[in-house]
Amino acid sequence: MSDHAKRSSKKRHKKLIKAGKSLENDFGVKLSAAPTKFVLLSNAGLVNGGLTSSILRALPESDNLHYDVVLHPDKTYAVVRCPNIEAASAVIENLDGSSSLDYLDGQPVHAGYLEGDIPDPDLQSSSLPSGLEIIENGLSPEDEAAWLKLCSFDDDSASCLLKNRLVEHFGYRFDYAINGVNRDDPLLEKPIPEPCTKFLKGLVHRGLMPESCFPNQLTVNRYEAGAGIPAHCDTHSMFSSCIVVVSLGADVVVNYRKDDTELSVLIPRRSVTLMQDESRYAWTHSIIPRKYDLIPSGSGAPLAVARGVRTSFTFRRVRSQEACDCSFPSLCDSRLKFSLDESDAAQLEKLHVHEVYENIASHFSDTRHSQWPKVVEFLNSLPDCSLVVDVGCGNGKNMLIKNREDLSFIGCDRSSGLLEICRRKNLQALQCDCLALPFRHAVFDAVICIAVIHHLSTSLRRRQAIEQLLSLLKKDGKLLISVWAFDQNLRGGSKYLKGGDPSTATARHACIRAGKAEVTLPVHTNRCAFSNSDVLVPWKKSENNDTQQRYYHVFDKGELRSLVQDIEGIELLDEYHDEGNWCIILKKTQQVLNEVET
Ligand SMILES: O=C(O)CCC(=O)C(=O)O
Ligand SMILES: [Fe+2]
Ligand SMILES: [Zn+2]
């Protein structure tokens, strides 16, 4: 051991050893007796108030030498990456035992070599949530100064309820008890200030914000240095699809979260944040209450910088009455919570699916002739002489596929009226329920189930139906399922939407009986966007004005797949949106034991 090494190992203070143990625990790197380029500082972490700049200030003066300070959240130590061993030794010489770190109030810091490097903190900021846009320098320094004078924070009673945060409202008072506003009580005497309105018009003019979202409510938040805001998603039912936040006074890091994904997004001072689509509807945002932020440095470890006083202007449009029509149900309070027990669900389907199709069979059949190209494509892909079941075959149109006389079909449906139509076409079809299929297991080459599963009124029943369909398949057999999609608007999507006014689309509800339960569901307006996952879709018989309500569960993106994701012995071959429907193609890859007939 060199003299130098001996000296530094002797000097090790028990505080340093403790910090070393903690770092070893975190990163598997030990203190080192021999000099290296990596120096551990005890007592100097973010927990102690350490910041990149204050640590850099305490390092020995030197031209051209670049030190990299590594600070991790919630730690009591810092690591300095030195350009070489000499520099590291100078750092230890200068800092070990010294009280020169200004934020430590005279307490000493201890310094020692580390065997090796530790990783940078992960900023989780490599990408932005989809739909989030940050316009840097969106406001000039002059405008910033002018905007900051628009608020007095005088008389807003909400301010005293909020932690280290003052608020002021314009247009409508934001009520923190309901996370919304009282639509009937606009702040007529306190509209959004003129300079803000002018700025918002500019956003519309530049095509950054749709006119239909032009804000009528403004919340100004003034955060003390270190204050935060809890994770939330601005209420869907209350505010429309574009939210604009102007950030003044200081940079801050905002955390966006969706399921298990968390992204830290640096929001610079004088920037404009536009939250639309997924970032608006499917992610929460929050500001962690803490005195520092970690921000990317370009090269080297992220910089730990002190928070300053920040003022944000959040602009939103209060919806009139229309429900949110987003396709992100997890945080959408416009979607009705709908749950039935199994027997009520069966009763609902009996009245609002089976009996309706019985009543409308011939009229329904008259409107159902064209075969869907993707269904034809699936059938055409099947091997010669395949045996196929069409569950929910309706009037049998799919079984009449051209140029595939080699395929053998068996159809089934709930509606005897529709089966009668099949029989007239000499098609083989029998009456049964898709939850009680009377077919032999594991003998069919293919199963199709088009526009059926969306008539089942619980997710358990939808899942059970799919399991039944799969049980019919032999190994390597394929299943095509198609269901109606909540989102009729996807690119290349449906011809179904006619651009009806969605605000009138959700106005009607109907109360129907489902066994013991009575449920109120939105009545869907033909060719308009869906307002809810569970809806009633009217069927108007042409001859009289008698309207029948059919129950539908319209599927979200990924919902069909998630129903089957933990079913074993299958492979997802394809998943696609086709003319307003979600479709999946599954292949059976192995036979489940109890399915094999003996
Ligand atoms: O201060 C911010 O950046 C966010 C404010 C916010 O999320 C809100 O007012 O809903
Ligand atoms: Fe918000
Ligand atoms: Zn929504």
Tab-separated table of N, CA and C in Angstrom, residues 431-483:
chain	number	residue	atom	x	y	z
A	431	GLN	N	-79.763	-23.877	-33.068
A	431	GLN	CA	-80.011	-22.823	-32.076
A	431	GLN	C	-79.257	-23.136	-30.789
A	432	CYS	N	-78.473	-22.199	-30.357
A	432	CYS	CA	-77.808	-22.358	-29.060
A	432	CYS	C	-77.286	-21.017	-28.579
A	433	ASP	N	-76.763	-21.031	-27.357
A	433	ASP	CA	-76.211	-19.839	-26.733
A	433	ASP	C	-74.688	-19.944	-26.819
A	434	CYS	N	-74.035	-18.808	-27.014
A	434	CYS	CA	-72.578	-18.890	-27.151
A	434	CYS	C	-71.877	-19.229	-25.841
A	435	LEU	N	-72.638	-19.208	-24.749
A	435	LEU	CA	-72.034	-19.640	-23.484
A	435	LEU	C	-72.324	-21.116	-23.196
A	436	ALA	N	-73.033	-21.775	-24.095
A	436	ALA	CA	-73.330	-23.203	-23.917
A	436	ALA	C	-73.321	-23.857	-25.294
A	437	LEU	N	-72.151	-23.951	-25.881
A	437	LEU	CA	-72.061	-24.473	-27.254
A	437	LEU	C	-72.149	-25.996	-27.231
A	438	PRO	N	-73.017	-26.571	-28.046
A	438	PRO	CA	-73.243	-28.018	-27.974
A	438	PRO	C	-72.352	-28.817	-28.935
A	439	PHE	N	-71.150	-28.287	-29.223
A	439	PHE	CA	-70.298	-28.961	-30.209
A	439	PHE	C	-69.220	-29.787	-29.528
A	440	ARG	N	-68.709	-30.758	-30.293
A	440	ARG	CA	-67.596	-31.553	-29.784
A	440	ARG	C	-66.354	-30.681	-29.680
A	441	HIS	N	-65.614	-30.881	-28.618
A	441	HIS	CA	-64.384	-30.110	-28.423
A	441	HIS	C	-63.274	-30.602	-29.336
A	442	ALA	N	-62.399	-29.690	-29.686
A	442	ALA	CA	-61.117	-30.029	-30.298
A	442	ALA	C	-61.233	-30.761	-31.630
A	443	VAL	N	-62.272	-30.453	-32.392
A	443	VAL	CA	-62.374	-31.107	-33.702
A	443	VAL	C	-62.457	-30.110	-34.859
A	444	PHE	N	-62.584	-28.826	-34.579
A	444	PHE	CA	-62.799	-27.865	-35.669
A	444	PHE	C	-61.497	-27.201	-36.094
A	445	ASP	N	-61.415	-26.911	-37.384
A	445	ASP	CA	-60.223	-26.242	-37.909
A	445	ASP	C	-60.291	-24.740	-37.679
A	446	ALA	N	-61.501	-24.217	-37.636
A	446	ALA	CA	-61.626	-22.769	-37.459
A	446	ALA	C	-62.968	-22.434	-36.839
A	447	VAL	N	-62.971	-21.319	-36.117
A	447	VAL	CA	-64.207	-20.790	-35.549
A	447	VAL	C	-64.244	-19.307	-35.875
A	448	ILE	N	-65.382	-18.809	-36.304
A	448	ILE	CA	-65.533	-17.361	-36.417
A	448	ILE	C	-66.682	-16.920	-35.507
A	449	CYS	N	-66.525	-15.755	-34.966
A	449	CYS	CA	-67.534	-15.235	-34.048
A	449	CYS	C	-67.571	-13.722	-34.274
A	450	ILE	N	-68.495	-13.330	-35.137
A	450	ILE	CA	-68.510	-11.950	-35.622
A	450	ILE	C	-69.674	-11.202	-34.968
A	451	ALA	N	-69.345	-10.136	-34.286
A	451	ALA	CA	-70.387	-9.254	-33.732
A	451	ALA	C	-71.308	-9.976	-32.754
A	452	VAL	N	-70.716	-10.767	-31.867
A	452	VAL	CA	-71.497	-11.524	-30.896
A	452	VAL	C	-71.083	-11.184	-29.469
A	453	ILE	N	-69.778	-11.268	-29.214
A	453	ILE	CA	-69.265	-11.130	-27.839
A	453	ILE	C	-69.650	-9.773	-27.248
A	454	HIS	N	-69.823	-8.763	-28.095
A	454	HIS	CA	-70.171	-7.431	-27.564
A	454	HIS	C	-71.607	-7.376	-27.022
A	455	HIS	N	-72.353	-8.455	-27.199
A	455	HIS	CA	-73.706	-8.489	-26.615
A	455	HIS	C	-73.719	-9.108	-25.220
A	456	LEU	N	-72.550	-9.544	-24.728
A	456	LEU	CA	-72.493	-10.117	-23.377
A	456	LEU	C	-72.183	-8.999	-22.388
A	457	SER	N	-72.857	-9.036	-21.247
A	457	SER	CA	-72.890	-7.830	-20.433
A	457	SER	C	-71.980	-7.840	-19.209
A	458	THR	N	-71.127	-8.871	-19.062
A	458	THR	CA	-70.062	-8.766	-18.052
A	458	THR	C	-68.770	-9.253	-18.689
A	459	SER	N	-67.661	-8.807	-18.130
A	459	SER	CA	-66.403	-9.211	-18.748
A	459	SER	C	-66.139	-10.694	-18.497
A	460	LEU	N	-66.655	-11.215	-17.374
A	460	LEU	CA	-66.520	-12.659	-17.131
A	460	LEU	C	-67.234	-13.458	-18.227
A	461	ARG	N	-68.437	-13.028	-18.569
A	461	ARG	CA	-69.189	-13.752	-19.608
A	461	ARG	C	-68.498	-13.643	-20.964
A	462	ARG	N	-67.933	-12.473	-21.236
A	462	ARG	CA	-67.221	-12.314	-22.517
A	462	ARG	C	-66.019	-13.254	-22.571
A	463	ARG	N	-65.342	-13.340	-21.437
A	463	ARG	CA	-64.169	-14.210	-21.366
A	463	ARG	C	-64.582	-15.688	-21.478
A	464	GLN	N	-65.672	-16.055	-20.788
A	464	GLN	CA	-66.136	-17.451	-20.847
A	464	GLN	C	-66.529	-17.838	-22.267
A	465	ALA	N	-67.143	-16.906	-22.960
A	465	ALA	CA	-67.545	-17.202	-24.342
A	465	ALA	C	-66.302	-17.486	-25.181
A	466	ILE	N	-65.262	-16.695	-24.998
A	466	ILE	CA	-64.051	-16.906	-25.793
A	466	ILE	C	-63.414	-18.252	-25.449
A	467	GLU	N	-63.437	-18.595	-24.167
A	467	GLU	CA	-62.892	-19.909	-23.782
A	467	GLU	C	-63.664	-21.036	-24.476
A	468	GLN	N	-64.990	-20.880	-24.537
A	468	GLN	CA	-65.809	-21.901	-25.223
A	468	GLN	C	-65.431	-21.998	-26.695
A	469	LEU	N	-65.250	-20.842	-27.318
A	469	LEU	CA	-64.889	-20.842	-28.740
A	469	LEU	C	-63.563	-21.570	-28.940
A	470	LEU	N	-62.608	-21.281	-28.054
A	470	LEU	CA	-61.287	-21.902	-28.187
A	470	LEU	C	-61.352	-23.408	-27.981
A	471	SER	N	-62.260	-23.830	-27.094
A	471	SER	CA	-62.315	-25.268	-26.789
A	471	SER	C	-62.754	-26.079	-28.012
A	472	LEU	N	-63.418	-25.435	-28.954
A	472	LEU	CA	-63.871	-26.177	-30.140
A	472	LEU	C	-62.711	-26.500	-31.077
A	473	LEU	N	-61.656	-25.704	-31.002
A	473	LEU	CA	-60.573	-25.822	-31.987
A	473	LEU	C	-59.683	-27.012	-31.715
A	474	LYS	N	-59.244	-27.650	-32.820
A	474	LYS	CA	-58.175	-28.630	-32.645
A	474	LYS	C	-56.837	-27.898	-32.694
A	475	LYS	N	-55.770	-28.615	-32.414
A	475	LYS	CA	-54.451	-27.969	-32.398
A	475	LYS	C	-54.190	-27.327	-33.762
A	476	ASP	N	-53.640	-26.136	-33.735
A	476	ASP	CA	-53.358	-25.316	-34.923
A	476	ASP	C	-54.613	-24.700	-35.544
A	477	GLY	N	-55.765	-24.959	-34.929
A	477	GLY	CA	-56.988	-24.322	-35.415
A	477	GLY	C	-56.981	-22.831	-35.100
A	478	LYS	N	-57.779	-22.073	-35.860
A	478	LYS	CA	-57.754	-20.611	-35.713
A	478	LYS	C	-59.135	-20.045	-35.407
A	479	LEU	N	-59.119	-18.992	-34.582
A	479	LEU	CA	-60.362	-18.340	-34.165
A	479	LEU	C	-60.304	-16.864	-34.567
A	480	LEU	N	-61.357	-16.410	-35.227
A	480	LEU	CA	-61.482	-14.978	-35.534
A	480	LEU	C	-62.637	-14.408	-34.711
A	481	ILE	N	-62.325	-13.371	-33.929
A	481	ILE	CA	-63.371	-12.685	-33.161
A	481	ILE	C	-63.411	-11.238	-33.601
A	482	SER	N	-64.620	-10.727	-33.782
A	482	SER	CA	-64.780	-9.329	-34.144
A	482	SER	C	-65.858	-8.727	-33.249
A	483	VAL	N	-65.567	-7.570	-32.694
A	483	VAL	CA	-66.537	-6.894	-31.806
A	483	VAL	C	-66.563	-5.409	-32.152
